[in-house]
Coordinates of C-alpha atoms and ligand atoms in Angstrom, one line a residue:
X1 CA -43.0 52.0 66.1
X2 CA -45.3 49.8 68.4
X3 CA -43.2 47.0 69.5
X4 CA -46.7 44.7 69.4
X5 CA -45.8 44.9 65.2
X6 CA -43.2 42.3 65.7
X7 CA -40.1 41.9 67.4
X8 CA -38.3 40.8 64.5
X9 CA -38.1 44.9 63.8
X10 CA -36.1 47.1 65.7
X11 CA -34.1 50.2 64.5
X12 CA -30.2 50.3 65.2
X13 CA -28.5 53.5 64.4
X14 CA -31.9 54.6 63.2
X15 CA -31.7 52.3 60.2
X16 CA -34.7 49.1 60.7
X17 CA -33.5 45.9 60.5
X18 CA -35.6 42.7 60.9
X19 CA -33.6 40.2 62.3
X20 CA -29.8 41.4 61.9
X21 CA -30.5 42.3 58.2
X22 CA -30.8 46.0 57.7
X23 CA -34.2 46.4 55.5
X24 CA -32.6 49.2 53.2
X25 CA -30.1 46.6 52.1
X26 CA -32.8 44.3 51.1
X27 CA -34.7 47.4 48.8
X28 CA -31.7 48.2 47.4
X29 CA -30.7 44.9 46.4
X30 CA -34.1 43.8 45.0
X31 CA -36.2 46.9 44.7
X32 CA -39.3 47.6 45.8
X33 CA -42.2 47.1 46.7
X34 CA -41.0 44.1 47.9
X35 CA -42.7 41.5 51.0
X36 CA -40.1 40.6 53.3
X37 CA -40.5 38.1 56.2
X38 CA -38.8 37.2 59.4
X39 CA -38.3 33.4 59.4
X40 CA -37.4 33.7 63.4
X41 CA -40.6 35.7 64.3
X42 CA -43.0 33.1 62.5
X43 CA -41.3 30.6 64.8
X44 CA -41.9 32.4 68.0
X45 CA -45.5 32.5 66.8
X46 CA -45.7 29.1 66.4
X47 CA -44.2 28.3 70.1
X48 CA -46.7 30.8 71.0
X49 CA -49.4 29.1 70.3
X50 CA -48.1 25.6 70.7
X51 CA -47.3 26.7 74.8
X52 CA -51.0 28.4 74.5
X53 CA -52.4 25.3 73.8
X54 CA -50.1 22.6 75.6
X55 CA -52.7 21.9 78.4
X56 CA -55.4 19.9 75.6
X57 CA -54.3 17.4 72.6
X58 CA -53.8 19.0 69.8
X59 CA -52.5 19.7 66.2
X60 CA -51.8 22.8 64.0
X61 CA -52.8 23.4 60.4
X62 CA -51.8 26.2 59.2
X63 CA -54.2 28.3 56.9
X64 CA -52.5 28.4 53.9
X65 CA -54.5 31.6 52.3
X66 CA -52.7 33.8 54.6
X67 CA -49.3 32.9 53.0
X68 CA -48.5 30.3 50.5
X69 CA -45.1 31.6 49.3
X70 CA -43.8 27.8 49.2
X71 CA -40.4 28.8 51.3
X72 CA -43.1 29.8 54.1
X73 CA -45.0 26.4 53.7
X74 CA -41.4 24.3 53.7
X75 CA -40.8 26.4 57.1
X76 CA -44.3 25.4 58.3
X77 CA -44.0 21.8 57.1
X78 CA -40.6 21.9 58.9
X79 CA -42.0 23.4 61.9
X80 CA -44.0 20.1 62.5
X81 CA -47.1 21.7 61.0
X82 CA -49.8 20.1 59.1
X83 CA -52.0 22.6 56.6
X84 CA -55.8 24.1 55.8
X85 CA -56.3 24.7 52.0
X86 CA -59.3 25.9 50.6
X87 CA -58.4 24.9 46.8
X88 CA -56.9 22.4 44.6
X89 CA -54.2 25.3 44.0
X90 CA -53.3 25.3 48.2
X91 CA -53.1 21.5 48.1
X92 CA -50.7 21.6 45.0
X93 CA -48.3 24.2 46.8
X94 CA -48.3 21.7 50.2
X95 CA -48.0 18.7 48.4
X96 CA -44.6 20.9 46.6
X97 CA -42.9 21.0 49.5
X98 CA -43.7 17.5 50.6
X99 CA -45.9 17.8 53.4
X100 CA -47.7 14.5 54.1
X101 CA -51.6 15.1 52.6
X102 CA -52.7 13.3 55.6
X103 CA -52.0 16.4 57.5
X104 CA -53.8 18.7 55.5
X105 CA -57.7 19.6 56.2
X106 CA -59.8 21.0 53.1
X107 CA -62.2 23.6 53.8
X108 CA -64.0 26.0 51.4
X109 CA -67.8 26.3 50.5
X110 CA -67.4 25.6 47.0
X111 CA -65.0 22.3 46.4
X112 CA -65.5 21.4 42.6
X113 CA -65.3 17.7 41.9
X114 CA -61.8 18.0 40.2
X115 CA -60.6 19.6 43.7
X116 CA -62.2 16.4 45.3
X117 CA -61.3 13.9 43.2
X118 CA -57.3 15.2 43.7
X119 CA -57.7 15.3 47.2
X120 CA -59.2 11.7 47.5
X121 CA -56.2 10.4 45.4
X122 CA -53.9 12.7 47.2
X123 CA -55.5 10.8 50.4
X124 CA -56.5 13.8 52.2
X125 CA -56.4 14.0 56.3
X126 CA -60.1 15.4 56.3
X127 CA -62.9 17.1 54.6
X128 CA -64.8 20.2 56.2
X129 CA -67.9 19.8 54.9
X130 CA -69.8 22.6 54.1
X131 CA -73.3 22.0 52.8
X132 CA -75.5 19.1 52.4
X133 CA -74.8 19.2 48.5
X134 CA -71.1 18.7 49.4
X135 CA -71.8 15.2 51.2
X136 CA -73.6 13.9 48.8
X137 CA -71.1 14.8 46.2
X138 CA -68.2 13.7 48.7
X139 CA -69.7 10.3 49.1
X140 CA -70.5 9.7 45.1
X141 CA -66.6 10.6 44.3
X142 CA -65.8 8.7 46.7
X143 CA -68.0 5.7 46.2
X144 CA -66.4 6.0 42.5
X145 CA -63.1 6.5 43.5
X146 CA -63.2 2.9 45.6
X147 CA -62.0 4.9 48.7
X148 CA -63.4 6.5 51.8
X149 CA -63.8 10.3 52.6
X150 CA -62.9 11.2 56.2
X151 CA -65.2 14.5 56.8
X152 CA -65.7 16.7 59.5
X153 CA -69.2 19.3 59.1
X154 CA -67.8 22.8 59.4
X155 CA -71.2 23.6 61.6
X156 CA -72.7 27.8 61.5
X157 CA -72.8 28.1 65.4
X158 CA -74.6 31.3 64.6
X159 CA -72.1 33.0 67.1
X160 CA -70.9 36.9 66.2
X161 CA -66.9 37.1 65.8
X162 CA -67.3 40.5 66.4
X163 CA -64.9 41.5 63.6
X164 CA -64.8 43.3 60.3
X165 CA -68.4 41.9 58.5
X166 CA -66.4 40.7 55.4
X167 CA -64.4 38.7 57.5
X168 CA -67.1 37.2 60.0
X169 CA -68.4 33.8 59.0
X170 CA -70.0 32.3 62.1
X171 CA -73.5 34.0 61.7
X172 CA -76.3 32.4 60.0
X173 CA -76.5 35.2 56.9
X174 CA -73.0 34.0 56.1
X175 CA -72.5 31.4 53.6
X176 CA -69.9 28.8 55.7
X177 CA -70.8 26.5 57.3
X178 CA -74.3 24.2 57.6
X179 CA -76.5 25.6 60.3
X180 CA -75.9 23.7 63.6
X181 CA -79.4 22.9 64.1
X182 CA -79.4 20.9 60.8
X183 CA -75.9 19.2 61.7
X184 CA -77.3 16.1 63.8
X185 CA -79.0 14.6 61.0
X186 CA -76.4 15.0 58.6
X187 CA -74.2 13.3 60.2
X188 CA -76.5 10.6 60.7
X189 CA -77.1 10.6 57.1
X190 CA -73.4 10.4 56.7
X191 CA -72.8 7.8 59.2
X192 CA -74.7 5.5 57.0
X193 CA -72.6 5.8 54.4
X194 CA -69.7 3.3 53.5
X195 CA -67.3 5.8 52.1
X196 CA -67.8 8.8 54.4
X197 CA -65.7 8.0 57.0
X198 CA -67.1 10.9 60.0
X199 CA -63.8 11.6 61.9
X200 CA -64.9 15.1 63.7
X201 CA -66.6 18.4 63.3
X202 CA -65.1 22.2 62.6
X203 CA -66.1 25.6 62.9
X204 CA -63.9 29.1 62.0
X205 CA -66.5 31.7 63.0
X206 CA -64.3 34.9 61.0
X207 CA -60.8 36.2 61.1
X208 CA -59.4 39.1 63.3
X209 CA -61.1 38.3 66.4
X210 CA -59.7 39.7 69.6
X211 CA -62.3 38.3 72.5
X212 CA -62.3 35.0 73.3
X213 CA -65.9 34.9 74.0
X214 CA -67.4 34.1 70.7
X215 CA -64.3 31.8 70.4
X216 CA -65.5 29.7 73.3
X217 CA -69.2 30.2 72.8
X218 CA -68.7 28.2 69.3
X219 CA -66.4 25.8 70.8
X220 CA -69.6 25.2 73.7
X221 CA -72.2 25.1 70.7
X222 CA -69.5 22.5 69.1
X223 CA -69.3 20.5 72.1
X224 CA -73.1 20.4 73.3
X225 CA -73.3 18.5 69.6
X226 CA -70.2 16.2 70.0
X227 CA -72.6 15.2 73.2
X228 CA -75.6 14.6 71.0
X229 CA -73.8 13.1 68.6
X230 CA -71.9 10.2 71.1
X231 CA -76.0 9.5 72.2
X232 CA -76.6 8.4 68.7
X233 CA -72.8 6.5 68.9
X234 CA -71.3 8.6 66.5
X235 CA -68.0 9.4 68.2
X236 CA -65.9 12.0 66.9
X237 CA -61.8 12.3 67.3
X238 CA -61.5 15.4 66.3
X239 CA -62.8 19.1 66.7
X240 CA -61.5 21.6 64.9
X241 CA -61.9 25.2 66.6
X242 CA -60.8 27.0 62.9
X243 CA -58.4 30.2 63.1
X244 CA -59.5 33.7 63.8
X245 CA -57.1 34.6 66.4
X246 CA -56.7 38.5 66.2
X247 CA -53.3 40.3 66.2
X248 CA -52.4 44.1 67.2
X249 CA -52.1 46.6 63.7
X250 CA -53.0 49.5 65.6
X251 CA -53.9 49.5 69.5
X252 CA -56.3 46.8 69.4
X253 CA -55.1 44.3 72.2
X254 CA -54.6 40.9 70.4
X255 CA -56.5 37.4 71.3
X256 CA -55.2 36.6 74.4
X257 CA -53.7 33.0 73.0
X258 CA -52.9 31.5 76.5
X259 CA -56.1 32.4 78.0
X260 CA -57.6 31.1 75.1
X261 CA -55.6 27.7 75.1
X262 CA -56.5 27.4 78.7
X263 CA -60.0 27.7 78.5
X264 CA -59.9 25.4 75.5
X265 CA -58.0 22.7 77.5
X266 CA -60.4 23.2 80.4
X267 CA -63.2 22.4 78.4
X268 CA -62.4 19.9 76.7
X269 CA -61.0 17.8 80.3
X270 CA -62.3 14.6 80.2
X271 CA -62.7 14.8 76.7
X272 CA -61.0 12.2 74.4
X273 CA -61.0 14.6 70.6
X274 CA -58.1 15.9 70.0
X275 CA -58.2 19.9 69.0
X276 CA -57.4 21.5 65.7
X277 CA -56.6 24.5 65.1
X278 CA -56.6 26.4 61.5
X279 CA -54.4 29.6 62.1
X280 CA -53.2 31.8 59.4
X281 CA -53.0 35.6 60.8
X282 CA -51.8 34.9 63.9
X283 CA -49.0 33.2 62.8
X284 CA -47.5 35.1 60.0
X285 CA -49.0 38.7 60.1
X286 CA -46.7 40.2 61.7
X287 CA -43.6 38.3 60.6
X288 CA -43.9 40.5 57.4
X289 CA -43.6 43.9 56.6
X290 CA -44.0 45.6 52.6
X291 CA -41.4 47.6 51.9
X292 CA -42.3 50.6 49.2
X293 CA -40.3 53.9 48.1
X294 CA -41.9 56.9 47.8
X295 CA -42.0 58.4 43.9
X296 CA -43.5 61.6 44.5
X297 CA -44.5 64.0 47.6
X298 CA -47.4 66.0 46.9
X299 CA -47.8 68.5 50.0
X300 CA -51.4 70.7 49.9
X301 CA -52.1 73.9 49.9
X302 CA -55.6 73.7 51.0
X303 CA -56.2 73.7 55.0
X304 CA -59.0 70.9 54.3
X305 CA -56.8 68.5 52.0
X306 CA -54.2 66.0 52.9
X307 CA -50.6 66.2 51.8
X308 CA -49.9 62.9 49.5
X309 CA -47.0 61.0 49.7
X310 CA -47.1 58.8 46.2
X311 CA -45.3 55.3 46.7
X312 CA -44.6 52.4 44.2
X313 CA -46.8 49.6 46.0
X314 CA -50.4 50.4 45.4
X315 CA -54.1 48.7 46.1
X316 CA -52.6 45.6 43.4
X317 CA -49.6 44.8 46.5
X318 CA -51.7 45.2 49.4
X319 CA -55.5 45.3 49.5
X320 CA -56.3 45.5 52.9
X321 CA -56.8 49.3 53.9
X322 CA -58.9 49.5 50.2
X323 CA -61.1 46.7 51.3
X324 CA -61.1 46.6 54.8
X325 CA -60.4 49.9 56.0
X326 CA -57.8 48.1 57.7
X327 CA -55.1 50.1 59.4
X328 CA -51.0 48.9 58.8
X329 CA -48.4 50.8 61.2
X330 CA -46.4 52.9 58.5
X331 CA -42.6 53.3 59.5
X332 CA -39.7 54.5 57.5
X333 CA -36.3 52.7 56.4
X334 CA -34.2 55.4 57.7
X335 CA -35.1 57.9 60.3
X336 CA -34.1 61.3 58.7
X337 CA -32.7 63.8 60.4
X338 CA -31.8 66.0 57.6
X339 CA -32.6 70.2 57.7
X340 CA -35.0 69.5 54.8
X341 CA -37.2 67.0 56.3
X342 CA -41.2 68.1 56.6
X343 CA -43.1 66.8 59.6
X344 CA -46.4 66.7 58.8
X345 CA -49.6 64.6 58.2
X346 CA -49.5 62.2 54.9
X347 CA -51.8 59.5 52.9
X348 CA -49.6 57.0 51.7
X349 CA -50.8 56.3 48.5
X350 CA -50.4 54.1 45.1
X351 CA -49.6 54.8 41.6
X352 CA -53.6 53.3 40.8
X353 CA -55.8 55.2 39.0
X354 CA -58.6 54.7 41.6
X355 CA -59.3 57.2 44.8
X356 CA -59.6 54.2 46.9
X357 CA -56.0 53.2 46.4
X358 CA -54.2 54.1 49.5
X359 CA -52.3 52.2 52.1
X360 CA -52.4 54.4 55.1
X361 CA -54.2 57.8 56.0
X362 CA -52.6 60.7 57.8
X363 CA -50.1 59.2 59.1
X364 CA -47.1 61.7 61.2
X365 CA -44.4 60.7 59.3
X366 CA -40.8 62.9 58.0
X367 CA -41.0 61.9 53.9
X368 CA -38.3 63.1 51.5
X369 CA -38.1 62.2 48.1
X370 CA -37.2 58.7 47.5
X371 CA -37.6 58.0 51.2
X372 CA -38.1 54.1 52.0
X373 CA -41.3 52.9 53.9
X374 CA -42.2 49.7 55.2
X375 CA -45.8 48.9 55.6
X376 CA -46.0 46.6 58.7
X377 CA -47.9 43.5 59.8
X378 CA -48.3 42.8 56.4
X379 CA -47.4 39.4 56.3
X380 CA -50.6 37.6 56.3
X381 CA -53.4 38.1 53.1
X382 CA -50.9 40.7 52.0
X383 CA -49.0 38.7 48.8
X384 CA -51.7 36.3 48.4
X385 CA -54.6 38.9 48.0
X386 CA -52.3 40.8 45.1
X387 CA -53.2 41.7 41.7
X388 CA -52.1 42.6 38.2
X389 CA -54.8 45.5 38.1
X390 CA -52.9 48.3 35.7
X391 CA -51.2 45.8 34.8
X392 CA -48.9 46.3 37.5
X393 CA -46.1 43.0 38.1
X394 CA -46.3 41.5 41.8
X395 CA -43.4 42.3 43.9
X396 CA -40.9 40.2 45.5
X397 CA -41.2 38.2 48.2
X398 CA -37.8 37.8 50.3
X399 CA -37.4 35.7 53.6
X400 CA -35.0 37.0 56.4
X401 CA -33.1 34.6 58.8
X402 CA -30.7 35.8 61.0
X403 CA -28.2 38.1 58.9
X404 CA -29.3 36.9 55.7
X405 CA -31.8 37.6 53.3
X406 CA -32.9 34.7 49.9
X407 CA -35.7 35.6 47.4
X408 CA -38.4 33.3 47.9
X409 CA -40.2 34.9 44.8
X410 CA -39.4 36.9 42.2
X411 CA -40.9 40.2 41.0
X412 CA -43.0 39.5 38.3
X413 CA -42.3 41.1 34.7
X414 CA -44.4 42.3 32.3
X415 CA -43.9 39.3 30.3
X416 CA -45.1 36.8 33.1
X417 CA -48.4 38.7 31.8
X418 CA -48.1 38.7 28.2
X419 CA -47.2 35.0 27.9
X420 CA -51.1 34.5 29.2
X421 CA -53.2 36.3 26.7
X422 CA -53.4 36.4 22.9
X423 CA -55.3 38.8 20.3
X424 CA -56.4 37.1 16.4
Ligands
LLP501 N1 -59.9 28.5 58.5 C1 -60.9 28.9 57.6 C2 -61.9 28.0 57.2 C3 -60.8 30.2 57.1 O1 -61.8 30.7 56.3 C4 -59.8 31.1 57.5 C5 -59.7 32.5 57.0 C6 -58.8 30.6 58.4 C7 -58.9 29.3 58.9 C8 -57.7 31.4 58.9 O2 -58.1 32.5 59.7 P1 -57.0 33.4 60.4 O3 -56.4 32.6 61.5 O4 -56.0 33.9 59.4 O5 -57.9 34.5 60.9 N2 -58.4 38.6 53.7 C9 -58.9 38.9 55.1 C10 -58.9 37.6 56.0 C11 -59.8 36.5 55.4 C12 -59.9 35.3 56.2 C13 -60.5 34.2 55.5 N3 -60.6 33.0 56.2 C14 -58.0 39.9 55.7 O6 -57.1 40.4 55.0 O7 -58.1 40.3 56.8

């Protein structure tokens, strides 16, 4: 196993634990597939970044998408974290464990005026503004409401992430964001309005980005504005550099954080803002692994055909490799050293009736019947991005600190499903 997955893992005796809980007991106990996270390794994360960036001002929000199992949010919260939500959903779930709205940021292209509304009541921390339809809309709930909307424009710097295209957003074909060329008289629009209140400006250029390049090349395009924007005396206090930091799952060399939060701090020397960041990934990925038990092995007999190894979590538990062509490190439970073992190539694949439902390729691994897996790094847009497709129940989610192990969710039942839907 790469050590990069997470040092929450280690195997002892050739059994893996995370933490000083030995995963088998967990899949035993509460079955599988099952999402299982190390409360200690989300905390090194966070110190990570927090030394990264000690050098320049500055605040976390958490990106709730990656995560929002509500045990992870209350760690967060706990943590000294405030939170990015994209939906009236996310700010529900942070508002559940108490976190102060104040210290939550709302981004997302497509707010509905029930989402804004709640958030003005809630009395939001800021707005990322995404579109010119979105100020105007901002400023007439707000107008209504009696209150004022603090904003930020999330501004397109036009800047490649160089990352996966469904998860770049910092180019001009993609929909976030309002180009930076058209920012400057936005915000002069916005300054004249009573109940936009303009507190900084944002930009999250895509997700899994490992060069600090782009990174700082959207943070220049940010700043050259921020400059533009003082000439006119609008002063901002805030500017939010968005997530995106990229983490190893295979050999990729993750963002180099401290670089990064040493560049950031020299640039912004002599600088009053404060900088926000909007992490998810880099915080959480690989504090969680997916635990899955294989049903069936299907070795080939065809030279030009893989041998399948058929597991119980599928495409519905984790969506990534199906969507992304993302690769997750594949380890088992218990390293077998039994006469009967095969060592040989597998695809690790689901119970879904679809071709594309697989959650690793060829992988080198010793399968036996019933052997337990764990899919790792899977902590981040793993849960949240699951389905009911085949009418398949979500697994468990489970949270790991120190020796001991409390379900933070339960698996879902086919009557969670039922209860939803009716026929004449
Ligand atoms: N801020 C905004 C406005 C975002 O859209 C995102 C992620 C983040 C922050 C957090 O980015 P992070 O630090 O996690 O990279 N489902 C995909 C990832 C989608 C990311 C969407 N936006 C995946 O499984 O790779």
């Amino acid at each position: 196993m790469t050590v990069a997955a997470s040092q929450a893992l280690s195997y002892r005796d050739a059994e893996l634990y995370m933490e000083d809980v030995r995963l088998a007991d967990i899949a035993t106990a509460l079955g599988t597939p099952s999402y299982v996270y190390s409360q200690a390794q989300i905390g090194e994360n966070l110190a990570a970044l927090q030394d990264a960036f000690a050098g320049v001002s500055h605040q976390i929000h958490y990106a709730v998408k990656a995560n929002s199992n509500l045990a992870v949010l209350n760690l967060f919260k706990n943590l000294g974290c405030g939170f990015d939500i994209v939906s009236a959903g996310e700010l529900t779930r942070v508002l559940a464990v108490g976190a102060d709205a104040s210290t939550v940021i709302f981004s997302g292209v497509g707010k509905s005026v029930a989402e804004i509304d709640f958030a003005l009541k809630s009395g939001i921390g800021c707005f990322n503004v995404e579109s010119a339809g979105e100020l105007d809309r901002l400023a007439s709930r707000a107008s209504l409401l009696h209150c004022r909307a603090p904003i930020s424009l999330r501004v397109n710097p036009n800047v490649d992430a160089q990352t996966h295209p469904y998860i770049s957003t910092g180019l001009k074909q993609s929909k976030f964001g309002v180009p930076i060329e058209e920012a400057l008289s936005l915000y002069t629009q916005a300054a004249k309005h009573k109940h936009l209140h303009i507190v900084g400006i944002d930009c999250h250029i895509g997700s899994q980005i490992n060069q600090i390049e782009p990174l700082l090349q959207a943070l220049t395009n940010m700043l050259d504005l921020v400059d533009c924007l003082a000439d006119q005396g609008i002063n901002l206090t805030q500017v939010d550099i968005g997530g995106g930091m990229g983490i190893t799952y295979e050999q990729e060399s993750p963002l180099d954080i401290a670089a990064y939060g040493s560049s950031v701090a020299q640039m912004m020397s002599g600088r009053s803002q404060t900088i926000m960041l909007e992490p998810g990934r880099s915080l959480i990925a690989n504090a969680g692994v997916l635990l899955t038990r294989v049903e069936y092995l299907k070795p080939s007999h065809f030279d030009d055909a893989p041998n399948f190894a058929v597991v119980d979590a599928a495409m519905n538990d984790l969506i990534r490799p199906a969507l992304y062509q993302a690769w997750h490190e594949v380890v088992p439970l218990v390293q077998s050293c039994s006469a009967t073992k095969t060592d040989q190539l597998w695809d690790i694949v689901g119970p879904i009736c679809e071709s594309g439902d697989f959650l690793a390729k060829a992988r080198n691994l010793v399968l036996e019947d019933r052997s337990l897996l764990a899919i790792a790094s899977a902590g981040a847009y793993g849960m949240v991005q699951a389905s009911n497709y085949n009418s398949r129940g979500r697994g468990c989610e489970v949270l790991v600190d120190g020796d001991s192990f409390q379900l933070v969710r339960r698996r879902e039942t086919i009557d969670d499903q039922l209860r939803l839907e009716h026929f004449a």
